[in-house]
Short mmCIF file of C-alpha atoms in Angstrom, two decimals:
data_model
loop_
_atom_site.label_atom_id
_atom_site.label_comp_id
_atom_site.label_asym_id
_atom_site.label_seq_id
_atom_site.Cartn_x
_atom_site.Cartn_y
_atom_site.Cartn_z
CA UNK A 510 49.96 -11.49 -163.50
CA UNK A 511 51.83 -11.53 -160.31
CA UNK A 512 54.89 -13.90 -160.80
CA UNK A 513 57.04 -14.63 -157.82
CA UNK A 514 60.97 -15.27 -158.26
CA UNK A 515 60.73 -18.98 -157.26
CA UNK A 516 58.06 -19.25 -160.35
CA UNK A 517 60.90 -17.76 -162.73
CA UNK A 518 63.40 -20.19 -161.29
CA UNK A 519 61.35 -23.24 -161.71
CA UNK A 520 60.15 -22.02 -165.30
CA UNK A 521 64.00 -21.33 -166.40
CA UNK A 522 64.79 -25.03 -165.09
CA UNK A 523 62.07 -26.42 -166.64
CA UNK A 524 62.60 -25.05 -170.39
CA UNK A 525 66.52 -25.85 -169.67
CA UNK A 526 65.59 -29.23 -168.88
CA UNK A 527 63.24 -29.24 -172.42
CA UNK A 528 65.97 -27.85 -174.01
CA UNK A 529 68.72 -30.18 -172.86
CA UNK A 530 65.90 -33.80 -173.52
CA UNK A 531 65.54 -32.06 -177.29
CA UNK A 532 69.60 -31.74 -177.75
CA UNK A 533 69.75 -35.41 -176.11
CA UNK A 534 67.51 -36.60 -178.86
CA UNK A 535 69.33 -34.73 -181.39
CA UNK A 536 72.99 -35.38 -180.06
CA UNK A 537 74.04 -37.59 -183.01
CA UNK A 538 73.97 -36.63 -186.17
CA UNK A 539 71.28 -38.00 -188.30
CA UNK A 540 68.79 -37.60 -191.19
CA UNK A 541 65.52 -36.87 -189.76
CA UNK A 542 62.26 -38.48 -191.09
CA UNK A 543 59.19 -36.79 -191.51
CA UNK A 544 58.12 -39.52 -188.82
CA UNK A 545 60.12 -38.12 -186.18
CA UNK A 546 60.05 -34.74 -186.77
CA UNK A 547 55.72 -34.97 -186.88
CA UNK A 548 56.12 -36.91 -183.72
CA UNK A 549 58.34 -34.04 -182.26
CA UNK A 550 56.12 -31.21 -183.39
CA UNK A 551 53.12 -32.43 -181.76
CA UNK A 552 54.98 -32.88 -178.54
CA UNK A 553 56.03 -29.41 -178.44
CA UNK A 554 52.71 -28.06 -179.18
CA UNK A 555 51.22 -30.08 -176.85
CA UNK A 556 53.51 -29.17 -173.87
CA UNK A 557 52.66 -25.16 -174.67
CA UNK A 558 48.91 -25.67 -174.84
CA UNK A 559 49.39 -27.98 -171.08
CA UNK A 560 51.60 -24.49 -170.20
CA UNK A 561 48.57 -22.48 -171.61
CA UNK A 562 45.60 -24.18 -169.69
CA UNK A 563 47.73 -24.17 -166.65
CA UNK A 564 48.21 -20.22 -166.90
CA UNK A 565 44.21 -20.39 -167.27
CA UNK A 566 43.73 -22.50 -163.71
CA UNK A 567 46.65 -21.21 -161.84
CA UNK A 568 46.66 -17.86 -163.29
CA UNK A 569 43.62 -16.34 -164.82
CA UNK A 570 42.05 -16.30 -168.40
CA UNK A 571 43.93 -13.20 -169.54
CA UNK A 572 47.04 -14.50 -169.00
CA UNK A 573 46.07 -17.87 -170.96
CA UNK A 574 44.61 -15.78 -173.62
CA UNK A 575 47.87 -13.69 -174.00
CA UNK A 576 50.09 -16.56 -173.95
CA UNK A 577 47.88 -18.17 -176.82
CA UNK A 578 47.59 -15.25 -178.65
CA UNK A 579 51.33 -14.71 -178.21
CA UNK A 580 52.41 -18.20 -179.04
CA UNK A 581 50.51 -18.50 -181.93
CA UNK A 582 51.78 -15.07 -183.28
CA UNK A 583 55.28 -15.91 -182.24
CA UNK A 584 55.14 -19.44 -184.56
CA UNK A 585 53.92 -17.89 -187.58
CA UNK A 586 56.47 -15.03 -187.53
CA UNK A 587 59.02 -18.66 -186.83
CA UNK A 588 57.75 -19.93 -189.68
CA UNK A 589 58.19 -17.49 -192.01
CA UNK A 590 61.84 -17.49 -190.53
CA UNK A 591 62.17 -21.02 -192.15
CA UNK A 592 62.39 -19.75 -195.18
CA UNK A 593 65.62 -18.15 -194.46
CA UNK A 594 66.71 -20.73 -193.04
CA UNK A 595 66.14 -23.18 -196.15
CA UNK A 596 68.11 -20.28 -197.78
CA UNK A 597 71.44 -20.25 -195.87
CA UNK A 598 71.26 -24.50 -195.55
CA UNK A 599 71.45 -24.40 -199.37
CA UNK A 600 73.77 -21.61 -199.69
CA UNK A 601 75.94 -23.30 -197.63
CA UNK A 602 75.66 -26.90 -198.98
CA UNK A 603 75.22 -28.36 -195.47
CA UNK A 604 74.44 -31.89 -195.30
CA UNK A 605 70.80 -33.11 -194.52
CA UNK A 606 72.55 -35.24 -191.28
CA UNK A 607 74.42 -31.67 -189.82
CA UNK A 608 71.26 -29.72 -190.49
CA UNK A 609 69.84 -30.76 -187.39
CA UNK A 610 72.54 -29.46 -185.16
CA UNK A 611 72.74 -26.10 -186.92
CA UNK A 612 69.27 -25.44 -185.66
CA UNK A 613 69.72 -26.46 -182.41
CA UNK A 614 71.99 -24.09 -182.27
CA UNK A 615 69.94 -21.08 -183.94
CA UNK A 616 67.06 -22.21 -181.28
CA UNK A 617 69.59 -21.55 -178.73
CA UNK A 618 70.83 -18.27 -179.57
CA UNK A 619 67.64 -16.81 -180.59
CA UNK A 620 65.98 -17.44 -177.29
CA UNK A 621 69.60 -16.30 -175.66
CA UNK A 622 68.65 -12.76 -177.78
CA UNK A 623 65.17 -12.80 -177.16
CA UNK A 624 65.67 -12.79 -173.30
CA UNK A 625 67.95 -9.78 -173.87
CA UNK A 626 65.47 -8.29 -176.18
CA UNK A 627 62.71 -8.93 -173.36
CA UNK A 628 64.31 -7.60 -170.65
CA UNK A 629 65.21 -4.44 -172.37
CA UNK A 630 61.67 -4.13 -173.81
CA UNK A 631 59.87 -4.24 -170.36
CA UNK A 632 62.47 -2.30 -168.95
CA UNK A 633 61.93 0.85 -171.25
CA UNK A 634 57.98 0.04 -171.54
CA UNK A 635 57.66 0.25 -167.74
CA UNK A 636 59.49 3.83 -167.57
CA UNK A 637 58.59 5.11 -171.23
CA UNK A 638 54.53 4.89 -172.70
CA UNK A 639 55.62 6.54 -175.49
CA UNK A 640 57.89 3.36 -176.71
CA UNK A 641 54.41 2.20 -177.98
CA UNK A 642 53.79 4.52 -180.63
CA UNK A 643 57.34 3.73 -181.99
CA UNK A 644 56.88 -0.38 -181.37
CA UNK A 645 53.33 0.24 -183.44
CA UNK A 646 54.65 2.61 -186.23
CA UNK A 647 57.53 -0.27 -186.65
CA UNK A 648 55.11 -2.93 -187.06
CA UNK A 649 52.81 -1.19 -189.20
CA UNK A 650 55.72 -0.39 -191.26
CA UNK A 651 56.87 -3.79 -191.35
CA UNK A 652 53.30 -4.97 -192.81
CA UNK A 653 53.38 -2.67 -195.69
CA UNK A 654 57.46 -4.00 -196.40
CA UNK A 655 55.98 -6.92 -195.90
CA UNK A 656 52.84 -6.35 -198.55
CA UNK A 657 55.28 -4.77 -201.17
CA UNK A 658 57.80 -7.57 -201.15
CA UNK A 659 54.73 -9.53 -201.74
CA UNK A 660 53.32 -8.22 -204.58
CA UNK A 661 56.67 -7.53 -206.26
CA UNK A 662 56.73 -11.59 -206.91
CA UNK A 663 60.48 -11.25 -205.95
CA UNK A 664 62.04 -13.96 -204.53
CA UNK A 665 65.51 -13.92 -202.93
CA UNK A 666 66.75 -17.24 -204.28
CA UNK A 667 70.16 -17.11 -202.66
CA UNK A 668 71.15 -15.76 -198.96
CA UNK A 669 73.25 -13.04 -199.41
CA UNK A 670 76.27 -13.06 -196.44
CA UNK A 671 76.33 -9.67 -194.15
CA UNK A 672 79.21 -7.80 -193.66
CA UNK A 673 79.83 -8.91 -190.10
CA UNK A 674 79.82 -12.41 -191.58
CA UNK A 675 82.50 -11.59 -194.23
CA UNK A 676 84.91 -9.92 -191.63
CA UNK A 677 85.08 -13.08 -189.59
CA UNK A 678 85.31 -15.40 -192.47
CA UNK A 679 88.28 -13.17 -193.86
CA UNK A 680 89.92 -12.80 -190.49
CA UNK A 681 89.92 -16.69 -189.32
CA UNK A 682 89.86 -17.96 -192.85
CA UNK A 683 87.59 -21.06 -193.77
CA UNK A 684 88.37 -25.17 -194.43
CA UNK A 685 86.83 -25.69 -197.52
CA UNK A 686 84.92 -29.02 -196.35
CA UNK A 687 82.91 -29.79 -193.97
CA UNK A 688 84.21 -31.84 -190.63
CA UNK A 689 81.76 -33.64 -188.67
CA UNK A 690 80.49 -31.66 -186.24
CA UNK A 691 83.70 -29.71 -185.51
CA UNK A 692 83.70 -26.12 -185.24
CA UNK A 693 87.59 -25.33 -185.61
CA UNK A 694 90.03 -27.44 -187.36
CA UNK A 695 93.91 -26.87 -187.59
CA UNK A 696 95.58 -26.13 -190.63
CA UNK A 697 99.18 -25.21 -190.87
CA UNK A 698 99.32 -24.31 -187.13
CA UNK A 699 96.75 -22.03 -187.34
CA UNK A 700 92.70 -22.54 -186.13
CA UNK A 701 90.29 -22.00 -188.79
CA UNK A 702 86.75 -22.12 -189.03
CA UNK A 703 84.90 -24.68 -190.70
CA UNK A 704 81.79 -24.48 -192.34
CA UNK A 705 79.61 -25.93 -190.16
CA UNK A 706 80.60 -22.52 -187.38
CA UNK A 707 80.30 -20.03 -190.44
CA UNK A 708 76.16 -21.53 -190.79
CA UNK A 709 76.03 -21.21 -187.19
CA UNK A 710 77.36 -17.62 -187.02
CA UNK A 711 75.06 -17.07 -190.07
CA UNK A 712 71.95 -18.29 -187.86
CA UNK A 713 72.84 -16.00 -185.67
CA UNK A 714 73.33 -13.33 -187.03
CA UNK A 715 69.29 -13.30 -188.60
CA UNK A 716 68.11 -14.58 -185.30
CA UNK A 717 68.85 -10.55 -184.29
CA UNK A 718 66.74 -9.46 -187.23
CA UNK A 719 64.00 -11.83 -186.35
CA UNK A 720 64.13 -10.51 -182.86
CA UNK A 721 63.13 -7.07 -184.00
CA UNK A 722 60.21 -8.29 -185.72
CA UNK A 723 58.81 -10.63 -182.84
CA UNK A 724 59.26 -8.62 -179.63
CA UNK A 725 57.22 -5.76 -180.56
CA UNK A 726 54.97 -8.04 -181.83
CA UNK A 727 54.51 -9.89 -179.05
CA UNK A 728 54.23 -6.76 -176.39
CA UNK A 729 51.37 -5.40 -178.16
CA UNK A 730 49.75 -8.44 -177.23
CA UNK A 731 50.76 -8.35 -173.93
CA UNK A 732 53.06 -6.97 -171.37
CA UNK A 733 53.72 -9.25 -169.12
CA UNK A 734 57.53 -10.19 -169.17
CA UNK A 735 56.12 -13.75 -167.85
CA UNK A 736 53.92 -14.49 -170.67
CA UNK A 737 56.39 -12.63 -173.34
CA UNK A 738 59.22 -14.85 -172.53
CA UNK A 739 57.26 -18.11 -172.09
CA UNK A 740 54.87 -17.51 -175.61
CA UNK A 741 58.79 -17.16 -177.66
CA UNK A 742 60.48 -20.32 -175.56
CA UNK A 743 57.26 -22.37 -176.69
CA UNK A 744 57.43 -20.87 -180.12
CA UNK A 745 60.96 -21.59 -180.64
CA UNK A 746 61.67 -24.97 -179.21
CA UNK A 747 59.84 -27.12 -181.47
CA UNK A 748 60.82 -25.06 -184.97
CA UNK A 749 63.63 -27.53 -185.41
CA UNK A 750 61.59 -30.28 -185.70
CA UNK A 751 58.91 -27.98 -187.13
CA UNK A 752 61.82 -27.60 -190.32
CA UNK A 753 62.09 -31.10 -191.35
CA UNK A 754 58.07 -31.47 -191.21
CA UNK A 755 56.79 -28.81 -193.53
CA UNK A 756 59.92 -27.62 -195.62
CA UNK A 757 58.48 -28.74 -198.30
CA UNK A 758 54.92 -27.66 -197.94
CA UNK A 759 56.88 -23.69 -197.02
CA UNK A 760 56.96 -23.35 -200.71
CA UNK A 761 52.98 -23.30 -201.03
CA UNK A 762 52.29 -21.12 -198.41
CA UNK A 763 52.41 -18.74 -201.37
CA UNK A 764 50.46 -16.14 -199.22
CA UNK A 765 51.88 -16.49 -195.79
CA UNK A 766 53.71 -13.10 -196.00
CA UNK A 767 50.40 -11.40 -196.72
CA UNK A 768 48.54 -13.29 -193.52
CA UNK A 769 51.40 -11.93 -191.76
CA UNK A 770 51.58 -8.41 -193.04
CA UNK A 771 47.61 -8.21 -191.82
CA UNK A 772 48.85 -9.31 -188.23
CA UNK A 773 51.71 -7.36 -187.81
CA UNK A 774 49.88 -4.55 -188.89
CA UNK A 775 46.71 -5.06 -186.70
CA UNK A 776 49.07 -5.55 -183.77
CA UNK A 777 50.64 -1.85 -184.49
CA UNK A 778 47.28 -0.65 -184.64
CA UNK A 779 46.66 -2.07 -181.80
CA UNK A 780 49.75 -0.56 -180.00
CA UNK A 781 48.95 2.72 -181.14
CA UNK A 782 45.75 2.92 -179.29
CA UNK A 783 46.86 1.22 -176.53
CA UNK A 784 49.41 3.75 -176.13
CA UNK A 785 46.76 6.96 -177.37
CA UNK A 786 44.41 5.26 -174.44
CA UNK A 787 47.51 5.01 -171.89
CA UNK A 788 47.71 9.54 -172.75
CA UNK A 789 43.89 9.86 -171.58
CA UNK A 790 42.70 9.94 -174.97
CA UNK A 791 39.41 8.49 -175.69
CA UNK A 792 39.62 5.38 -177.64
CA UNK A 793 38.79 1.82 -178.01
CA UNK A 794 41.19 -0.76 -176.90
CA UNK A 795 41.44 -3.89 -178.99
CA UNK A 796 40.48 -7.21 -176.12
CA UNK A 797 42.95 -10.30 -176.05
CA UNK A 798 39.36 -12.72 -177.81
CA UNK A 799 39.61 -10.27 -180.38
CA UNK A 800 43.22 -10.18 -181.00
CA UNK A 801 43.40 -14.20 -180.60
CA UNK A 802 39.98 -14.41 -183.34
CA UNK A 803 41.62 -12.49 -185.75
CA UNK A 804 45.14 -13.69 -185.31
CA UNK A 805 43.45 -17.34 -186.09
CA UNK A 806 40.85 -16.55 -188.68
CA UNK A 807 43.92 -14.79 -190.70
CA UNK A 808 46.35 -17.56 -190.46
CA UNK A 809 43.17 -20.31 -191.37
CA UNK A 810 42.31 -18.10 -194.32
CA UNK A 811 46.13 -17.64 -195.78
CA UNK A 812 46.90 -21.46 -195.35
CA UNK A 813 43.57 -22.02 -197.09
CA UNK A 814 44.29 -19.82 -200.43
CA UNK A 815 47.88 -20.56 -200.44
CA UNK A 816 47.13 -23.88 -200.46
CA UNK A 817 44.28 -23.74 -203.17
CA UNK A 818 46.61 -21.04 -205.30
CA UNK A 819 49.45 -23.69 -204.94
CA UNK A 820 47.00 -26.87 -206.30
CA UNK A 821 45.64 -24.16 -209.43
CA UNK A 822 49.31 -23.72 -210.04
CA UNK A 823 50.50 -27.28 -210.19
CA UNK A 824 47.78 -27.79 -212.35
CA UNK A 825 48.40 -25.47 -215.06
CA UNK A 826 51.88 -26.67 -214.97
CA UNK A 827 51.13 -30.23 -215.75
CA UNK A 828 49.07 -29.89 -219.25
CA UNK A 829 52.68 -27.58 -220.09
CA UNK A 830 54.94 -30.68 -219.16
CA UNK A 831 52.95 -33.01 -220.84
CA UNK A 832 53.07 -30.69 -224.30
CA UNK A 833 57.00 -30.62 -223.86
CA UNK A 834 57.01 -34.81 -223.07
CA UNK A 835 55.13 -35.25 -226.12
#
């Protein structure tokens, strides 16, 4: 797809202008209702399928279908990022009003690191074929991680801090409450961080990891920097709201990781040939339909035995805490 300058302008200016109407909305502090957060969702996902269709009448199918398939791929690997997430809100005690504002400002930084990412991804793809056999063998590594934290029934139940993280933290030193929405306060002549920035710098610092996970994804779908760049800004913008409206249901999406171990790994399949096909060899290429079928039926059929594993589980439970009321 054949995207002029001008069309890259008005797109930037048009997801700034999304961006700055969401951190309007969210400029004050506040506990968010599962109300306005549903509300929110559906806005964003109904502004990226608008985006979609127009690709389809102002572009051509394939682009729409890579943008779909890309979007949709890009919000289940965002999802799964909630649960870390959830993990450093409750390591760091943040309050349910300042939550909000801390993902704001993950959103912002992770599609700051995915344009990076993106530009340095076409940029080697378009001089280097071979980058596909290594984006592939990632991702199909990645799915079999993926499958063996799975099975292992581990769950991290605490996020642990990185290195980078504990540097700063020792360097600037930390108040030990929380203040507003400040990111510095003053304490015997000397600037130190407060909480709050430490959550934010942890955000961060994961949005990099997620990054690694998502752009190869994403370019075996397609490899247009157009459609790569648009399908994460879609994916990303509404997974603030998209927090407050299914944290709880996150916990019975007991098989998510395995729906997303079977995409990631058909995707570095698909790389593989597409980069085996782009040397002469002889093989079949996996179409965009196909890609966007099975990226669908696996996410319908996860949500669907995670939620019915979830019910048979709660219901086993309940004949246990009845025994112990009596």
């Amino acid at each position: 797809m054949d995207v002029s300058m001008t069309l890259w302008v008005l797109t930037i200016l048009g997801l700034c202008a999304l961006i700055a109407a969401d951190f309007f909305i969210g400029r004050k502090p506040h506990d968010v209702s599962v109300r306005e957060a549903g509300i929110w969702t559906v806005v964003w996902i109904v502004l990226a399928a608008l985006f979609g269709v127009g690709l389809l009448f102002f572009g051509n199918s394939q682009a729409s279908g890579e943008f779909f398939a890309g979007f949709i791929t890009e919000k289940s690997l965002s999802v799964d990022n909630l649960f870390v997430f959830i993990l450093i809100m409750a390591k760091f005690s943040v309050p349910s009003h300042l939550q909000q504002r801390v993902l704001l400002f993950g959103v912002l930084i992770a599609l700051v690191l995915r344009a990076i990412f993106i530009a340095a991804g076409a940029a080697v793809i378009a001089n280097f074929s071979w980058v596909f056999y290594i984006f592939g063998a990632f991702l199909i590594y990645t799915a079999w991680k993926l499958i063996q934290e799975a099975r292992s029934g581990e769950e991290e139940e605490e996020f642990e801090e990185n290195r980078l993280l504990k540097s700063v933290e020792k360097k600037f030193g930390v108040a030990d409450r929380y203040h507003g929405t400040k990111l510095f306060v003053e304490k015997n002549g000397k600037k130190i961080l407060t909480p709050l920035m430490v959550v934010m710098l942890a955000i961060g610092t994961t949005d990099v990891l997620f990054a690694m996970d998502s752009i190869p994804a994403i370019f075996g779908l397609t490899q247009d920097p157009y459609i790569v760049f648009t399908a994460n800004a879609f994916a990303l913008m509404g997974l603030r709201q998209l927090y407050f409206l299914i944290g709880g249901l996150l916990k019975k999406l007991v098989h998510l990781s395995y729906g997303l171990s079977v995409i990631l790994g058909f995707i570095g399949v698909k790389l593989v040939l597409h980069a085996l096909h782009e040397n002469g060899v002889n093989v079949p290429e996996i179409s965009i339909p196909v890609s966007l079928g099975v990226i669908c039926g696996v996410l319908v059929i996860t949500t669907i035995t995670s939620l019915v594993a979830a019910r048979k589980q709660t219901a086993a439970e309940e004949p246990q805490k009845d025994s112990i009321g009596a």
